[in-house]
Every structure is written in C-alpha cells, then in structure tokens.
Short mmCIF file of C-alpha atoms and ligand atoms in Angstrom, two decimals:
data_model
loop_
_atom_site.label_atom_id
_atom_site.label_comp_id
_atom_site.label_asym_id
_atom_site.label_seq_id
_atom_site.Cartn_x
_atom_site.Cartn_y
_atom_site.Cartn_z
CA MET A 1 -2.11 78.67 -103.45
CA GLU A 2 -0.24 80.80 -106.00
CA ASN A 3 2.31 81.65 -103.34
CA SER A 4 2.71 78.15 -101.95
CA PHE A 5 3.49 74.56 -102.88
CA ALA A 6 -0.21 73.66 -102.87
CA ASP A 7 -2.68 72.72 -105.61
CA LYS A 8 -5.87 72.56 -103.53
CA VAL A 9 -7.25 74.31 -100.47
CA PHE A 10 -10.01 73.47 -98.00
CA PHE A 11 -11.42 76.36 -95.97
CA CYS A 12 -12.63 76.10 -92.38
CA ASN A 13 -12.96 78.32 -89.34
CA SER A 14 -9.91 77.78 -87.13
CA GLY A 15 -6.47 76.24 -86.80
CA ALA A 16 -7.78 73.20 -84.95
CA GLU A 17 -10.32 72.56 -87.69
CA ALA A 18 -7.61 72.85 -90.34
CA ASN A 19 -5.57 70.22 -88.47
CA GLU A 20 -8.65 67.96 -88.12
CA ALA A 21 -9.05 68.15 -91.88
CA ALA A 22 -5.35 67.31 -92.36
CA ILE A 23 -5.57 64.30 -90.03
CA LYS A 24 -8.66 62.97 -91.82
CA LEU A 25 -7.12 63.52 -95.26
CA ALA A 26 -3.86 61.81 -94.25
CA ARG A 27 -5.75 58.75 -92.99
CA LYS A 28 -8.03 58.50 -96.01
CA TYR A 29 -5.28 59.02 -98.56
CA SER A 30 -2.96 56.50 -96.94
CA LYS A 31 -5.60 53.81 -96.40
CA GLU A 32 -6.88 54.11 -99.96
CA GLN A 33 -3.72 54.80 -101.88
CA VAL A 34 -0.90 53.24 -99.89
CA SER A 35 -2.07 50.48 -97.52
CA PRO A 36 -5.34 49.80 -95.64
CA GLU A 37 -3.32 49.23 -92.44
CA ARG A 38 -2.08 52.80 -92.31
CA PHE A 39 -3.60 55.30 -89.88
CA GLU A 40 -0.93 56.29 -87.34
CA ILE A 41 0.47 59.82 -87.23
CA ILE A 42 3.78 60.71 -85.63
CA THR A 43 3.80 64.09 -83.86
CA ALA A 44 6.23 65.82 -81.51
CA ASN A 45 6.48 66.15 -77.75
CA ASN A 46 5.56 69.67 -76.60
CA SER A 47 3.74 70.38 -79.86
CA PHE A 48 0.42 72.20 -80.03
CA HIS A 49 -2.18 71.47 -82.68
CA GLY A 50 -5.51 72.59 -81.19
CA ARG A 51 -8.21 71.63 -78.71
CA THR A 52 -10.63 69.37 -80.60
CA LEU A 53 -10.39 65.73 -79.55
CA ALA A 54 -8.11 64.61 -82.38
CA THR A 55 -5.94 67.73 -82.31
CA LEU A 56 -5.47 67.68 -78.54
CA THR A 57 -4.45 64.05 -78.91
CA ALA A 58 -1.98 65.08 -81.61
CA THR A 59 -0.72 67.78 -79.23
CA GLY A 60 2.27 66.43 -77.32
CA GLN A 61 1.39 68.02 -73.96
CA GLU A 62 -0.57 66.17 -71.29
CA LYS A 63 -2.00 69.33 -69.76
CA PHE A 64 -4.25 69.79 -72.81
CA GLN A 65 -5.41 66.14 -72.69
CA LYS A 66 -6.13 65.68 -69.00
CA GLY A 67 -9.79 65.02 -68.28
CA PHE A 68 -10.73 64.29 -71.90
CA GLU A 69 -9.65 60.66 -72.06
CA PRO A 70 -10.09 58.29 -73.79
CA LEU A 71 -8.07 60.03 -76.46
CA VAL A 72 -8.21 59.31 -80.18
CA PRO A 73 -6.13 56.25 -81.15
CA GLY A 74 -3.35 56.48 -83.68
CA PHE A 75 -0.93 59.16 -82.48
CA LYS A 76 2.70 58.61 -81.47
CA HIS A 77 4.78 61.34 -79.88
CA VAL A 78 8.53 61.69 -80.34
CA PRO A 79 11.07 64.31 -79.22
CA PHE A 80 11.14 67.33 -81.56
CA ASN A 81 14.31 67.95 -83.55
CA ASP A 82 15.35 64.29 -83.29
CA ILE A 83 15.29 62.50 -86.63
CA ILE A 84 16.34 59.14 -85.18
CA SER A 85 13.22 59.04 -82.97
CA ILE A 86 10.98 59.53 -85.98
CA HIS A 87 12.88 56.84 -87.83
CA LYS A 88 12.43 54.40 -84.94
CA SER A 89 8.70 55.15 -84.61
CA ILE A 90 7.77 54.36 -88.21
CA THR A 91 5.86 51.10 -88.60
CA LYS A 92 3.70 49.62 -91.33
CA LYS A 93 0.77 51.45 -89.71
CA THR A 94 2.32 54.93 -90.00
CA CYS A 95 0.62 57.25 -92.48
CA ALA A 96 2.02 60.72 -91.75
CA VAL A 97 4.31 62.96 -89.73
CA LEU A 98 2.72 66.13 -88.32
CA LEU A 99 5.02 68.93 -87.09
CA GLU A 100 5.17 72.66 -86.47
CA PRO A 101 8.25 73.93 -88.40
CA ILE A 102 9.06 76.01 -85.30
CA GLN A 103 7.31 75.04 -82.07
CA GLY A 104 5.35 77.98 -80.67
CA GLU A 105 3.49 76.80 -77.57
CA GLY A 106 6.35 74.39 -76.90
CA GLY A 107 8.63 77.34 -76.08
CA VAL A 108 9.68 78.88 -79.43
CA VAL A 109 11.86 75.91 -80.41
CA ILE A 110 13.73 76.23 -83.71
CA PRO A 111 14.95 72.89 -85.07
CA GLU A 112 18.42 72.29 -86.50
CA GLN A 113 18.64 73.57 -90.06
CA ASN A 114 18.71 70.04 -91.51
CA TYR A 115 15.96 68.48 -89.40
CA LEU A 116 12.96 69.20 -91.61
CA LYS A 117 14.91 68.22 -94.73
CA GLU A 118 15.69 64.87 -93.12
CA VAL A 119 12.05 64.44 -92.08
CA ARG A 120 11.03 65.19 -95.67
CA GLU A 121 13.46 62.57 -96.97
CA LEU A 122 12.25 60.01 -94.44
CA CYS A 123 8.64 60.64 -95.46
CA ASN A 124 9.54 60.19 -99.14
CA GLU A 125 11.41 56.98 -98.39
CA HIS A 126 8.48 55.45 -96.46
CA ASN A 127 5.67 56.97 -98.53
CA LEU A 128 4.38 59.02 -95.59
CA LEU A 129 2.66 62.38 -95.85
CA LEU A 130 4.44 65.35 -94.28
CA ILE A 131 1.91 67.68 -92.64
CA LEU A 132 3.21 71.05 -91.44
CA ASP A 133 1.13 72.99 -88.95
CA GLU A 134 1.83 76.63 -89.83
CA VAL A 135 -1.12 77.98 -87.88
CA GLN A 136 1.24 80.07 -85.75
CA THR A 137 4.30 80.34 -88.00
CA GLY A 138 2.53 81.04 -91.31
CA MET A 139 1.40 84.30 -92.93
CA GLY A 140 4.71 86.11 -92.61
CA ARG A 141 5.16 85.68 -88.85
CA THR A 142 8.73 84.31 -89.09
CA GLY A 143 9.91 86.65 -91.85
CA LYS A 144 8.92 84.39 -94.77
CA LEU A 145 5.37 83.80 -95.95
CA PHE A 146 5.61 80.25 -94.52
CA ALA A 147 8.23 79.10 -92.02
CA HIS A 148 9.09 75.95 -93.99
CA GLU A 149 10.67 78.24 -96.61
CA HIS A 150 13.52 78.83 -94.13
CA PHE A 151 14.31 75.11 -94.36
CA ASP A 152 14.06 74.64 -98.16
CA ILE A 153 11.39 71.97 -98.11
CA THR A 154 7.73 71.69 -98.99
CA PRO A 155 5.13 69.60 -97.17
CA ASP A 156 2.33 67.51 -98.70
CA ILE A 157 -0.24 69.21 -96.50
CA MET A 158 -0.05 72.50 -94.61
CA THR A 159 -2.49 74.11 -92.19
CA ILE A 160 -2.86 77.84 -91.60
CA ALA A 161 -5.23 80.10 -89.63
CA LYS A 162 -4.54 82.90 -87.09
CA GLY A 163 -3.15 85.76 -89.24
CA LEU A 164 -4.83 84.48 -92.41
CA GLY A 165 -7.96 86.60 -92.00
CA GLY A 166 -6.31 89.58 -90.28
CA GLY A 167 -8.54 89.05 -87.24
CA VAL A 168 -11.58 87.29 -88.68
CA PRO A 169 -11.95 83.56 -88.05
CA ILE A 170 -10.69 81.52 -90.99
CA GLY A 171 -8.51 78.44 -91.27
CA ALA A 172 -7.29 76.53 -94.29
CA MET A 173 -5.74 73.21 -95.17
CA LEU A 174 -3.57 73.31 -98.27
CA SER A 175 -2.55 70.18 -100.10
CA THR A 176 -0.86 68.77 -103.16
CA ASP A 177 -3.20 67.35 -105.80
CA LYS A 178 -1.90 63.89 -105.02
CA ALA A 179 -2.90 63.92 -101.33
CA ALA A 180 -6.09 65.90 -101.95
CA SER A 181 -7.32 63.35 -104.51
CA SER A 182 -8.70 61.16 -101.69
CA PHE A 183 -11.23 63.76 -100.54
CA ASN A 184 -14.42 63.61 -102.55
CA PRO A 185 -17.35 66.00 -102.16
CA GLY A 186 -19.08 65.20 -98.88
CA ASN A 187 -16.06 63.55 -97.23
CA HIS A 188 -15.34 66.65 -95.21
CA ALA A 189 -17.16 69.96 -94.85
CA THR A 190 -18.32 72.68 -92.48
CA THR A 191 -21.24 75.10 -92.88
CA PHE A 192 -19.31 78.35 -92.71
CA GLY A 193 -16.09 77.11 -94.33
CA GLY A 194 -15.04 79.37 -97.20
CA ASN A 195 -17.87 81.84 -96.72
CA PRO A 196 -17.53 85.02 -98.82
CA LEU A 197 -17.21 87.38 -95.85
CA VAL A 198 -14.16 85.77 -94.24
CA CYS A 199 -12.61 84.91 -97.62
CA ALA A 200 -12.80 88.58 -98.62
CA ALA A 201 -10.94 89.43 -95.41
CA ALA A 202 -8.33 86.73 -96.13
CA VAL A 203 -7.83 87.96 -99.72
CA ALA A 204 -7.34 91.52 -98.44
CA THR A 205 -4.90 90.27 -95.79
CA ILE A 206 -2.84 88.28 -98.30
CA GLU A 207 -2.79 91.17 -100.80
CA THR A 208 -1.62 93.56 -98.10
CA LEU A 209 0.95 91.09 -96.83
CA LEU A 210 2.45 90.54 -100.26
CA GLU A 211 2.21 94.11 -101.54
CA ASP A 212 5.79 94.84 -102.63
CA GLY A 213 6.90 92.46 -99.87
CA PHE A 214 6.59 95.46 -97.56
CA ILE A 215 5.09 93.87 -94.46
CA ILE A 216 7.33 90.82 -94.57
CA ASP A 217 10.39 93.10 -95.00
CA GLN A 218 9.15 95.15 -92.07
CA CYS A 219 8.70 91.94 -90.05
CA ASN A 220 12.32 90.95 -90.77
CA ARG A 221 13.67 94.40 -89.94
CA MET A 222 11.66 94.77 -86.74
CA GLY A 223 12.35 91.16 -85.75
CA LYS A 224 16.08 91.78 -86.09
CA TYR A 225 15.82 95.02 -84.12
CA LEU A 226 13.83 93.36 -81.32
CA LYS A 227 16.22 90.38 -81.19
CA GLU A 228 19.21 92.76 -80.85
CA LYS A 229 17.48 94.60 -78.01
CA LEU A 230 16.64 91.32 -76.27
CA ASP A 231 20.25 90.14 -76.67
CA GLN A 232 21.29 93.33 -74.86
CA LEU A 233 18.82 92.51 -72.07
CA LYS A 234 20.36 89.04 -71.87
CA GLU A 235 23.75 90.64 -71.22
CA GLU A 236 22.22 92.94 -68.63
CA PHE A 237 20.43 90.08 -66.80
CA PRO A 238 22.72 87.04 -67.19
CA ASN A 239 21.24 85.31 -64.14
CA LEU A 240 17.70 85.62 -65.40
CA ILE A 241 17.88 85.20 -69.18
CA VAL A 242 19.22 81.89 -70.46
CA ASP A 243 18.46 82.29 -74.17
CA VAL A 244 16.87 84.61 -76.70
CA ARG A 245 15.70 82.92 -79.88
CA GLY A 246 13.24 83.16 -82.72
CA LYS A 247 12.73 84.09 -86.33
CA GLY A 248 11.06 87.23 -87.66
CA LEU A 249 8.52 88.40 -85.11
CA LEU A 250 8.14 85.10 -83.26
CA LEU A 251 10.57 85.43 -80.38
CA GLY A 252 11.15 83.65 -77.10
CA ILE A 253 13.09 84.67 -74.00
CA GLU A 254 14.00 81.64 -71.91
CA ILE A 255 14.39 82.58 -68.26
CA THR A 256 15.55 80.79 -65.13
CA ARG A 257 12.21 81.06 -63.35
CA ASP A 258 8.45 80.78 -63.78
CA GLY A 259 7.36 83.35 -66.38
CA ASP A 260 3.80 83.98 -65.14
CA PRO A 261 4.62 86.78 -62.65
CA ILE A 262 6.55 88.56 -65.42
CA VAL A 263 3.61 88.21 -67.81
CA ARG A 264 1.32 89.72 -65.13
CA ALA A 265 3.72 92.57 -64.38
CA CYS A 266 3.95 93.40 -68.11
CA LEU A 267 0.15 93.35 -68.41
CA GLU A 268 -0.14 95.83 -65.52
CA ARG A 269 2.09 98.13 -67.58
CA GLY A 270 -0.02 97.72 -70.72
CA ILE A 271 2.15 95.14 -72.51
CA LEU A 272 0.61 91.84 -73.54
CA ILE A 273 3.06 88.93 -73.75
CA ASN A 274 2.65 85.32 -72.68
CA CYS A 275 4.62 82.47 -71.22
CA THR A 276 5.01 79.10 -72.88
CA ALA A 277 6.61 75.91 -71.58
CA GLY A 278 6.65 77.42 -68.06
CA ASN A 279 9.71 79.62 -68.51
CA VAL A 280 9.79 80.95 -72.06
CA LEU A 281 8.34 84.43 -72.53
CA ARG A 282 6.86 84.53 -76.00
CA LEU A 283 6.69 87.77 -77.95
CA ILE A 284 4.51 87.85 -81.07
CA PRO A 285 3.88 91.53 -81.83
CA PRO A 286 1.76 92.54 -84.84
CA LEU A 287 3.70 92.43 -88.12
CA ILE A 288 3.18 96.20 -88.47
CA VAL A 289 4.93 96.92 -85.17
CA GLN A 290 7.07 100.09 -85.19
CA GLN A 291 10.47 100.75 -83.67
CA LYS A 292 8.95 103.02 -81.02
CA ASP A 293 6.59 100.20 -79.92
CA ILE A 294 9.55 97.84 -79.61
CA ASN A 295 11.45 100.42 -77.57
CA ARG A 296 8.50 100.66 -75.18
CA LEU A 297 8.22 96.86 -74.93
CA VAL A 298 11.93 96.57 -74.13
CA ASP A 299 11.76 99.41 -71.56
CA VAL A 300 8.88 97.64 -69.79
CA LEU A 301 10.69 94.28 -69.87
CA GLU A 302 13.82 95.93 -68.46
CA GLU A 303 11.86 97.52 -65.62
CA VAL A 304 10.06 94.26 -64.82
CA PHE A 305 13.28 92.21 -64.95
CA GLU A 306 14.97 94.71 -62.61
CA ARG A 307 12.12 94.37 -60.11
CA SER A 308 12.09 90.61 -60.27
CA PHE A 309 15.49 90.52 -58.52
C1 PLP B 1 0.63 75.62 -84.00
C2 PLP B 1 -0.83 75.76 -83.69
N1 PLP B 1 -1.70 74.88 -84.22
C3 PLP B 1 -3.01 74.96 -84.00
C4 PLP B 1 -3.53 75.95 -83.19
C5 PLP B 1 -5.01 76.00 -82.95
O1 PLP B 1 -5.56 77.07 -83.65
P1 PLP B 1 -7.01 77.61 -83.24
O2 PLP B 1 -6.86 78.24 -81.89
O3 PLP B 1 -7.34 78.60 -84.32
O4 PLP B 1 -7.93 76.45 -83.23
C6 PLP B 1 -2.68 76.89 -82.61
C7 PLP B 1 -3.20 77.93 -81.72
O5 PLP B 1 -2.52 78.49 -80.89
C8 PLP B 1 -1.29 76.79 -82.86
O6 PLP B 1 -0.42 77.64 -82.31
#
C-alpha cells in the first residue's frame, strides 16, 4: 500500500480471485452508497480477467465463455481504447468500469496516452468506480511498479497477482478507504487468503523489487534493448512482422500469420513464448533477464522467422 494509491488491501490466492473481490466490492459499494439500482460493470472487448464464472463473464472473449453459459448478468463489453463507447454504455445501472491498463491476452494493446485519463474523468463525473486489473501489468512488468503510473491516473480499486509472490500463489485487491468501506468482516473471505507463508514471499518480492529501484531499472533497460532488437527484426522481415509494441518487459510482435507454429518452433529450441489474439507473439521474460538471454531469444526468433518463409 505504501507504494500505491491504496488505503486497504484484501489478500487472496490468484488474479481471478482478486477480480472477483473487486466485482463484489464494486457492486456492494455502489448499491449501498450510490444507488440501489447500480450493478453493471463496463469492461473491454478482448480483455482477460480470469476463469471463474464472474471473471470469465467480465472477460471480453467468447472463447473463454463458451460452454459455461448462462453467464453472470451485469457485464457490458465495449471496444478498448474508445472513450465514446464507454460514454454511450453508461446507464443508471452502471457501477464501475473494469480495464487492464495495457491489454495482455488481448494482444499487448497499449491505449492512447489520454484514454485512461478520460476514463478516470468519466468515472468521476458519473460516480463510477474505476477498477484496474494489473494482474499482468503490475509488479514492475511494464517498467513502473504499476502500469497506470505511465498514464498519470489512479484507480479506486486495483487487482494484482502473478509476480506479487515471486512464484508463490498470492493475489490482492487494493482499494481506497472510500470504496473499501462497504466491505465488513464476513462479506468476503477465503481460507488461505493472506496466510503468513505467501505473505512472507510477497514481502520479500516487493522488497527486492524496490531495492534501490534496481530491478525496475533493469526491466526498463532490458525492455528497451529487446524492443530495439525486435525493431531490427521487423526491418529484416517486413512481410512477416507488422508491429512491435510494448512497455518494459511486456512486448508483443504482431505478425501476418497464425503465431502457434512459431511458438512451437521456439519451444523446440528451448525458448518459451506464447501467442495471443491469434497473431501476436507475446514476450514476457523474467524481470532479471540479462542481455545475453535476450541475444539468444532474438537469435532463435530470427532463425524461426527465416524458416517460416
Ligand atoms: C490481466 C489478467 N487478469 C487476470 C488474470 C487471471 O489471473 P490468475 O490466472 O492468477 O487467476 C490474468 C492471467 O493471465 C491476467 O492476465
């Protein structure tokens, strides 16, 4: 909390659980403190928020929902990076807007610099909570402790997990006092949430991450180095690579074909990457990655790209 906007934190075991907590808190706060009619949450197309029933409903991708209908009522999906669509979707039932500051699973999509600021203003104007899902983008991944810092805004609620425990399962929902005031003891809980073992791992992770800013600096330096190398690959393979984008060590290479065969070919050569949105290769190396590791990654990508022609 010391290093964030938040006053209160709720601990759980995963990113999906953190988002469940955020959805429940947003509904309870808005019903009790704004209007009993409010329960709807606006989320983005191509978003990813987890695989529990409410979070897969919040997720704006049908492939994660198929077979699990009926879905949870009260979610509206709008195009990401389109402020007018959010504006048009707000009704007297809306209670919150839930977004990833940078879409990960959606294909490493970075919004326009002003987008989140405008969303923040819209939320203020309509008394909506802004929930940011930083499960993937948080904990230094994009070169700042939290990705929303790139956009000069703060949310009312933020969810984190993944890197938080440095490999042990922990998630957290962080909130302002105002929003958190609607959760009373017993409203939400989980047996293992906040247990001393995983919290000790999270404390050690955060201390290491913030120690002299070293790891986040390293993430920025290595992210810049990797991006430069990928830009060179883009020049070398103009018919294959459409775009290289990202922040810090969350990078995407958009290609003109299905990415799965490339992911498989990289795996055969000992390099683990994945493909999101069908044709965006996503690279999320550890924050402690070294230049020599990046050189090897780029060599393998170059070899695989050459063979895919
Ligand atoms: C943005 C985002 N939110 C939520 C989740 C779900 O987290 P978990 O797998 O820990 O439930 C993920 C996982 O990939 C994610 O990327």
